Coordinates of C-alpha atoms and ligand atoms in Angstrom, one line a residue:
M16 CA 61.6 -2.7 -44.6
V17 CA 65.0 -2.8 -42.9
K18 CA 64.6 -2.4 -39.1
V19 CA 67.4 -0.1 -37.9
F20 CA 68.3 1.0 -34.3
I21 CA 70.6 4.0 -33.7
N22 CA 72.7 3.4 -30.6
G23 CA 74.0 6.9 -29.6
Y24 CA 72.3 10.2 -30.2
G25 CA 75.1 12.7 -30.4
N26 CA 76.3 14.9 -33.4
I27 CA 76.3 11.8 -35.7
G28 CA 73.4 9.9 -34.2
R29 CA 71.0 12.8 -34.5
R30 CA 71.9 13.3 -38.2
L31 CA 71.5 9.6 -38.9
A32 CA 68.0 9.7 -37.2
S33 CA 66.8 12.7 -39.2
A34 CA 67.9 11.0 -42.5
L35 CA 66.5 7.6 -41.8
T36 CA 63.1 8.8 -40.7
K37 CA 62.8 10.1 -44.3
D38 CA 63.8 6.8 -46.0
K39 CA 60.7 4.8 -46.8
E40 CA 62.7 1.6 -47.0
I41 CA 63.8 1.8 -43.4
S42 CA 61.8 1.4 -40.3
L43 CA 63.6 3.2 -37.5
I44 CA 63.1 1.3 -34.3
G45 CA 64.3 4.3 -32.4
I46 CA 67.4 5.8 -30.7
A47 CA 69.4 5.2 -27.5
K48 CA 69.8 7.8 -24.8
Y49 CA 72.3 7.3 -22.0
T50 CA 72.1 10.7 -20.3
I51 CA 68.5 11.6 -19.8
D52 CA 66.1 13.8 -17.9
E53 CA 62.4 14.3 -18.3
E54 CA 62.9 17.6 -20.3
K55 CA 65.1 16.0 -22.9
L56 CA 62.8 13.0 -23.2
K57 CA 59.8 15.2 -23.7
N58 CA 61.3 16.7 -26.8
L59 CA 62.8 13.4 -28.2
K60 CA 59.8 11.2 -27.6
N61 CA 57.6 13.2 -30.0
R62 CA 60.0 12.3 -32.8
F63 CA 61.4 8.9 -32.0
D64 CA 61.0 5.9 -29.8
V65 CA 63.6 6.3 -27.1
Y66 CA 65.5 3.3 -25.5
V67 CA 67.6 3.6 -22.4
P68 CA 70.0 1.3 -20.4
E69 CA 68.1 -1.3 -18.5
N70 CA 68.6 0.3 -15.1
L71 CA 66.8 3.5 -16.2
V72 CA 63.7 1.9 -17.8
R73 CA 61.7 1.6 -14.6
K74 CA 62.5 5.3 -13.7
Y75 CA 61.3 6.7 -17.0
K76 CA 58.8 4.0 -17.9
N77 CA 56.2 6.5 -19.0
S78 CA 58.4 8.3 -21.5
V79 CA 60.6 5.5 -23.0
S80 CA 59.8 2.6 -25.3
G81 CA 62.0 0.0 -23.6
S82 CA 65.7 -0.9 -23.0
I83 CA 68.5 -0.7 -25.5
R84 CA 68.9 -4.4 -25.3
E85 CA 65.2 -4.9 -26.4
A86 CA 65.7 -2.4 -29.2
V87 CA 68.9 -4.2 -30.5
S88 CA 67.1 -7.5 -30.4
E89 CA 64.3 -6.1 -32.6
S90 CA 66.6 -4.7 -35.2
D91 CA 68.1 -6.0 -38.4
L92 CA 71.0 -3.6 -38.2
V93 CA 72.5 -1.3 -35.5
L94 CA 74.1 2.0 -36.4
D95 CA 76.5 2.5 -33.5
A96 CA 77.1 6.2 -33.1
G97 CA 78.3 6.4 -29.5
K98 CA 81.2 8.1 -27.9
E99 CA 84.5 7.1 -29.4
G100 CA 85.7 3.8 -28.0
D101 CA 82.2 2.6 -26.7
G102 CA 81.6 0.5 -29.8
Y103 CA 83.7 -2.4 -28.7
S104 CA 81.8 -3.1 -25.4
N105 CA 78.5 -2.6 -27.3
K106 CA 79.6 -5.2 -29.8
I107 CA 80.7 -7.7 -27.2
K108 CA 77.8 -7.2 -24.8
L109 CA 75.0 -6.8 -27.2
Y110 CA 75.5 -7.1 -31.0
K111 CA 77.6 -10.3 -31.1
P112 CA 75.6 -12.3 -28.6
M113 CA 72.4 -11.4 -30.4
G114 CA 73.9 -12.0 -33.9
K115 CA 73.1 -8.4 -35.0
P116 CA 75.1 -6.7 -37.8
A117 CA 76.4 -3.3 -36.9
I118 CA 78.0 -0.3 -38.5
F119 CA 80.5 1.6 -36.3
Q120 CA 81.8 5.1 -36.7
G121 CA 85.4 6.3 -37.5
G122 CA 86.4 6.8 -33.8
E123 CA 86.4 3.0 -33.2
E124 CA 89.5 0.7 -33.5
R125 CA 90.2 -1.3 -36.6
H126 CA 93.2 -3.1 -35.2
G127 CA 94.3 -4.5 -31.8
D128 CA 92.4 -5.9 -28.8
K129 CA 89.5 -3.4 -29.2
A130 CA 89.1 -3.9 -33.0
V131 CA 85.3 -3.8 -33.9
A132 CA 85.5 -4.7 -37.6
E133 CA 87.5 -6.2 -40.3
M134 CA 87.1 -3.4 -42.8
I135 CA 86.7 0.4 -43.1
H136 CA 84.2 1.5 -45.7
N137 CA 84.7 4.3 -48.2
S138 CA 81.8 4.4 -50.7
R139 CA 84.2 5.6 -53.5
V140 CA 86.6 2.6 -53.0
N141 CA 85.2 -0.5 -51.5
Y142 CA 81.3 -0.2 -51.4
H143 CA 80.9 -3.7 -53.0
D144 CA 83.3 -5.4 -50.4
A145 CA 80.8 -4.5 -47.6
S146 CA 78.0 -6.6 -49.2
G147 CA 76.7 -9.1 -46.6
K148 CA 79.3 -8.3 -44.0
Q149 CA 78.4 -8.3 -40.3
Y150 CA 80.6 -5.6 -38.8
I151 CA 82.1 -2.6 -40.6
I152 CA 83.6 0.8 -39.6
Q153 CA 82.4 3.8 -41.6
G154 CA 85.7 5.8 -42.0
S155 CA 85.8 9.1 -40.1
C156 CA 85.1 12.3 -41.8
N157 CA 88.8 13.0 -42.6
V158 CA 89.4 9.5 -43.8
S159 CA 86.2 9.5 -45.9
G160 CA 87.3 12.9 -47.5
M161 CA 90.7 11.6 -48.2
G162 CA 89.3 8.6 -50.1
K163 CA 87.0 10.8 -52.0
I164 CA 90.0 12.8 -53.4
M165 CA 92.6 10.2 -53.7
Q166 CA 90.6 7.4 -55.5
P167 CA 89.6 9.5 -58.6
L168 CA 93.3 10.7 -58.9
I169 CA 94.5 7.1 -58.6
E170 CA 92.0 5.9 -61.2
K171 CA 92.9 8.7 -63.7
F172 CA 96.6 8.9 -63.2
G173 CA 97.6 5.6 -61.6
D174 CA 101.4 4.9 -61.7
E175 CA 102.2 8.5 -62.7
I176 CA 101.6 9.3 -59.0
Q177 CA 104.5 8.8 -56.7
R178 CA 103.1 9.8 -53.3
F179 CA 100.5 11.6 -51.3
D180 CA 101.4 14.0 -48.3
V181 CA 98.4 15.3 -46.5
T182 CA 98.2 17.9 -43.8
L183 CA 94.8 17.7 -41.9
V184 CA 93.7 20.9 -40.2
R185 CA 91.1 19.7 -37.9
R186 CA 88.3 21.7 -36.1
W187 CA 88.5 21.6 -32.3
A188 CA 84.8 20.9 -31.7
D189 CA 81.5 20.7 -33.6
L190 CA 79.1 23.6 -33.7
E191 CA 76.7 21.8 -31.4
D192 CA 79.3 20.8 -28.9
S193 CA 79.3 22.5 -25.5
K194 CA 83.0 21.8 -24.9
E195 CA 85.4 24.7 -24.8
V196 CA 87.5 25.5 -27.9
K197 CA 91.1 25.8 -26.6
D198 CA 93.3 28.5 -27.9
S199 CA 96.1 26.2 -29.2
I200 CA 97.3 24.4 -32.2
Q201 CA 97.7 20.9 -31.2
W202 CA 99.6 18.3 -33.1
D203 CA 98.9 14.6 -33.2
K204 CA 101.9 12.2 -32.6
N205 CA 100.3 9.3 -34.3
P206 CA 97.4 10.3 -36.6
H207 CA 95.1 7.2 -37.1
H208 CA 94.0 8.6 -40.5
Q209 CA 97.0 7.2 -42.4
E210 CA 96.5 3.6 -41.5
D211 CA 92.7 4.0 -41.9
V212 CA 93.0 5.2 -45.4
K213 CA 95.5 2.4 -46.2
D214 CA 92.9 -0.1 -45.0
F215 CA 90.9 0.6 -48.3
I216 CA 93.7 2.0 -50.5
P217 CA 96.5 -0.2 -49.4
H218 CA 99.1 0.5 -52.2
A219 CA 99.1 4.3 -51.8
K220 CA 102.2 5.9 -50.5
L221 CA 100.5 8.1 -48.0
Y222 CA 101.8 10.3 -45.2
V223 CA 99.4 12.2 -43.0
E224 CA 100.1 14.9 -40.3
A225 CA 97.1 16.2 -38.3
F226 CA 96.8 19.6 -36.5
K227 CA 93.8 20.6 -34.4
V228 CA 93.0 24.3 -34.5
P229 CA 90.6 26.5 -32.4
S230 CA 87.7 26.4 -34.8
R231 CA 84.3 24.7 -35.0
M232 CA 83.9 25.1 -38.8
M233 CA 84.9 22.0 -40.8
H234 CA 88.3 20.5 -41.5
L235 CA 90.7 21.7 -44.1
H236 CA 93.1 19.3 -45.9
Q237 CA 96.1 20.2 -47.9
M238 CA 97.0 17.2 -50.1
V239 CA 100.4 17.4 -51.9
V240 CA 100.5 14.9 -54.7
R241 CA 104.0 14.2 -56.2
F242 CA 104.0 12.9 -59.8
H243 CA 107.0 11.0 -61.3
S244 CA 107.2 13.6 -64.0
K245 CA 105.4 16.8 -64.9
T246 CA 102.0 17.1 -63.1
P247 CA 98.8 17.4 -65.2
S248 CA 97.3 20.9 -65.8
K249 CA 95.0 22.5 -63.3
D250 CA 92.1 21.9 -65.8
Q251 CA 92.9 18.2 -66.2
I252 CA 92.9 17.9 -62.4
L253 CA 89.6 19.7 -62.0
D254 CA 88.0 17.6 -64.9
V255 CA 88.5 14.6 -62.7
F256 CA 86.2 15.9 -60.1
T257 CA 83.5 17.8 -62.0
K258 CA 81.2 14.8 -62.1
E259 CA 82.3 13.3 -58.7
F260 CA 79.4 12.6 -56.2
A261 CA 79.7 14.6 -53.1
V262 CA 82.7 16.6 -54.3
A263 CA 82.1 20.3 -55.1
I264 CA 84.5 22.7 -56.8
L265 CA 84.4 26.2 -55.3
N266 CA 86.1 29.2 -56.4
S267 CA 85.5 32.2 -54.0
A268 CA 85.1 31.0 -50.4
K269 CA 87.7 32.6 -48.1
G270 CA 87.6 30.0 -45.4
T271 CA 85.7 27.1 -44.0
A272 CA 83.3 29.3 -42.1
D273 CA 82.0 30.8 -45.4
V274 CA 81.0 27.3 -46.6
R275 CA 79.4 26.3 -43.3
M276 CA 77.5 29.6 -42.9
K277 CA 76.3 29.4 -46.4
A278 CA 74.9 25.9 -45.8
I279 CA 73.2 27.2 -42.8
Q280 CA 71.8 30.2 -44.5
L281 CA 70.6 28.1 -47.4
G282 CA 68.6 26.0 -45.0
F283 CA 70.5 22.7 -45.6
E284 CA 69.4 20.3 -42.9
H285 CA 71.7 20.5 -39.8
G286 CA 73.7 23.0 -41.8
D287 CA 75.4 20.1 -43.6
T288 CA 76.7 20.1 -47.1
N289 CA 77.4 16.3 -46.8
M290 CA 80.5 16.7 -49.1
V291 CA 84.1 17.9 -49.6
H292 CA 84.8 21.2 -51.4
I293 CA 87.8 21.5 -53.5
H294 CA 89.0 25.2 -53.4
Q295 CA 90.1 25.7 -56.9
D296 CA 91.4 29.2 -56.3
I297 CA 94.2 27.7 -54.3
L298 CA 94.8 24.5 -56.3
R299 CA 98.5 24.7 -57.4
V300 CA 100.5 22.8 -60.0
Q301 CA 104.2 23.3 -60.3
D302 CA 106.7 20.9 -62.0
E303 CA 105.9 17.4 -60.5
T304 CA 103.9 18.8 -57.6
L305 CA 100.1 19.2 -57.3
K306 CA 98.6 20.8 -54.2
I307 CA 95.0 20.4 -53.6
V308 CA 93.1 22.1 -50.7
Y309 CA 89.6 21.0 -49.8
S310 CA 87.3 21.6 -46.9
D311 CA 85.6 18.6 -45.3
D312 CA 82.1 18.8 -43.8
Q313 CA 83.1 17.0 -40.6
T314 CA 79.6 16.2 -39.3
G315 CA 77.7 15.9 -42.5
L316 CA 80.1 13.9 -44.7
V317 CA 79.7 10.5 -43.0
I318 CA 75.9 10.4 -42.9
P319 CA 75.3 9.6 -46.5
E320 CA 78.3 7.3 -46.3
N321 CA 76.5 5.4 -43.5
H322 CA 73.4 5.3 -45.8
L323 CA 75.4 3.9 -48.7
L324 CA 77.1 1.4 -46.5
L325 CA 73.8 -0.1 -45.1
Q326 CA 72.5 -0.5 -48.7
S327 CA 75.6 -2.6 -49.4
M328 CA 75.7 -4.5 -46.2
I329 CA 72.0 -5.3 -45.8
M330 CA 70.4 -4.8 -49.1
R331 CA 73.3 -5.9 -51.3
R332 CA 72.4 -3.2 -53.8
P333 CA 74.5 -2.2 -56.8
R334 CA 76.5 1.0 -56.1
S335 CA 74.9 3.1 -58.8
E336 CA 71.4 2.4 -57.5
A337 CA 72.5 3.0 -54.0
I338 CA 74.0 6.4 -55.0
R339 CA 70.7 7.3 -56.7
K340 CA 68.8 6.5 -53.4
T341 CA 71.2 8.4 -51.2
D342 CA 71.3 11.4 -53.6
G343 CA 67.5 11.5 -53.4
L344 CA 67.5 11.5 -49.7
F345 CA 70.3 14.0 -49.1
R346 CA 70.0 16.1 -52.3
I347 CA 73.7 16.1 -52.7
S348 CA 73.9 16.8 -56.4
E349 CA 71.5 19.6 -56.0
K350 CA 73.5 21.1 -53.0
K351 CA 76.7 20.7 -55.1
R352 CA 75.2 22.7 -57.9
I353 CA 74.0 25.4 -55.5
L354 CA 77.3 25.7 -53.7
E355 CA 79.3 25.8 -57.0
K356 CA 77.0 28.7 -58.2
E357 CA 77.2 30.5 -54.9
F358 CA 80.9 30.2 -54.7
G359 CA 81.5 30.3 -58.5
Ligands
LIG416 N1 81.4 14.7 -34.8 C1 82.0 14.4 -35.9 O1 82.2 15.4 -36.7 C2 82.3 13.0 -36.3 C3 82.5 12.8 -37.7 C4 82.8 11.5 -38.1 C5 82.8 10.5 -37.3 N2 82.5 10.7 -36.0 C6 82.6 9.6 -35.1 O2 81.2 9.2 -34.7 C7 81.2 8.8 -33.4 C8 80.2 9.6 -32.6 O3 80.7 11.0 -32.6 P1 79.8 12.2 -32.1 O4 80.5 13.4 -32.4 O5 78.4 12.0 -32.6 O6 79.9 12.0 -30.5 P2 79.0 12.8 -29.5 O7 78.3 14.0 -30.0 O8 79.9 12.9 -28.3 O9 77.9 11.7 -29.0 C9 78.1 10.5 -28.5 C10 76.8 9.9 -28.0 O10 77.1 8.6 -27.5 C11 76.1 8.3 -26.5 N3 76.6 7.3 -25.6 C12 77.1 7.3 -24.4 N4 77.4 5.9 -24.0 C13 77.1 5.2 -25.1 C14 77.2 3.8 -25.3 N5 77.7 2.9 -24.5 N6 76.8 3.4 -26.6 C15 76.4 4.2 -27.6 N7 76.2 5.5 -27.4 C16 76.6 5.9 -26.1 C17 75.9 9.7 -25.8 O11 74.7 9.6 -25.3 P3 74.0 10.7 -24.3 O12 74.1 12.0 -24.9 O13 72.7 10.1 -24.0 O14 74.9 10.6 -23.1 C18 76.2 10.7 -26.9 O15 75.1 11.3 -27.4 C19 82.6 8.7 -32.9 O16 83.1 7.5 -33.1 C20 83.3 9.8 -33.7 O17 84.7 9.6 -33.8 C21 82.3 11.9 -35.5

């Protein structure tokens, strides 16, 4: 059994925790809480062992299992799922001195003074490179989604592709967030996604623009792929993705909310589809240009990615076996079939 501690229990941490409690190969040591009160603790401690910063242990001693430092020292691996940017100090103060491997989330830095890791993982591209490594960033939802679409196209059409231009339309907040959704379309002067994707697909000519819109319902990407000569047909493009893990092909959704609300209505855990959804009704090919539009389950996509990554890092498992395990836990192939039927 691999002993895992989840440091950070927000939108990502709570999903990681629900998944790992169902994995018989994992012993979940517990979760970290930084902001607490007795009411929150009462609900949480029925499900997990809760660990808090050292200065809060005495105050909540009847409800918590110990300090975050103690939990890290007991673990074989830490899943760091804290607020963007906290990963670096966690690494310096806790993980590195104790020699504990850690997976960081996509909001952490890959380059510069606050870099937490030497690689960004995308299960479709560099799963095996993660084997045995100490510190890795799991790419953000947008970065993970782009890898899932670009890599199959590159494998199939290779040098025929000239460049990728991607416009990311990003949700303002997650459904569970209490923060206000501002009525504005906000641009990003320097989207990190372009460099992040190039970390694992270095040779692609990729240009990314990102716009945040007042929505809580998923991200939508429009990927424009320029070929050197005539683009393959629509059917040839869709063929590339029919058997892709965690990529669904939908035909009749009218917007991202349709997909999210359907996932909730179908009782998918946390309302997650855990995948990207190509919207084939607006897939366009003309001359040397292909336009693919896909929605990206911002909160759910990276959870199976973290699960795959830990199987490479800690268990050193072959990718095909890891995919089988992850699929069993998250029912991704089954969900893909259901969604493709619902939006057929
Ligand atoms: N939300 C998404 O759709 C999404 C998708 C992909 C990747 N990510 C990435 O995943 C990470 C987490 O995002 P999120 O949306 O889950 O954030 P979130 O909902 O804001 O949760 C962050 C959590 O961090 C905890 N925290 C506070 N200080 C901490 C520390 N020093 N170390 C560890 N945790 C600490 C907070 O705990 P308390 O509640 O106890 O204060 C909070 O629950 C970010 O890097 C983000 O970029 C997010």
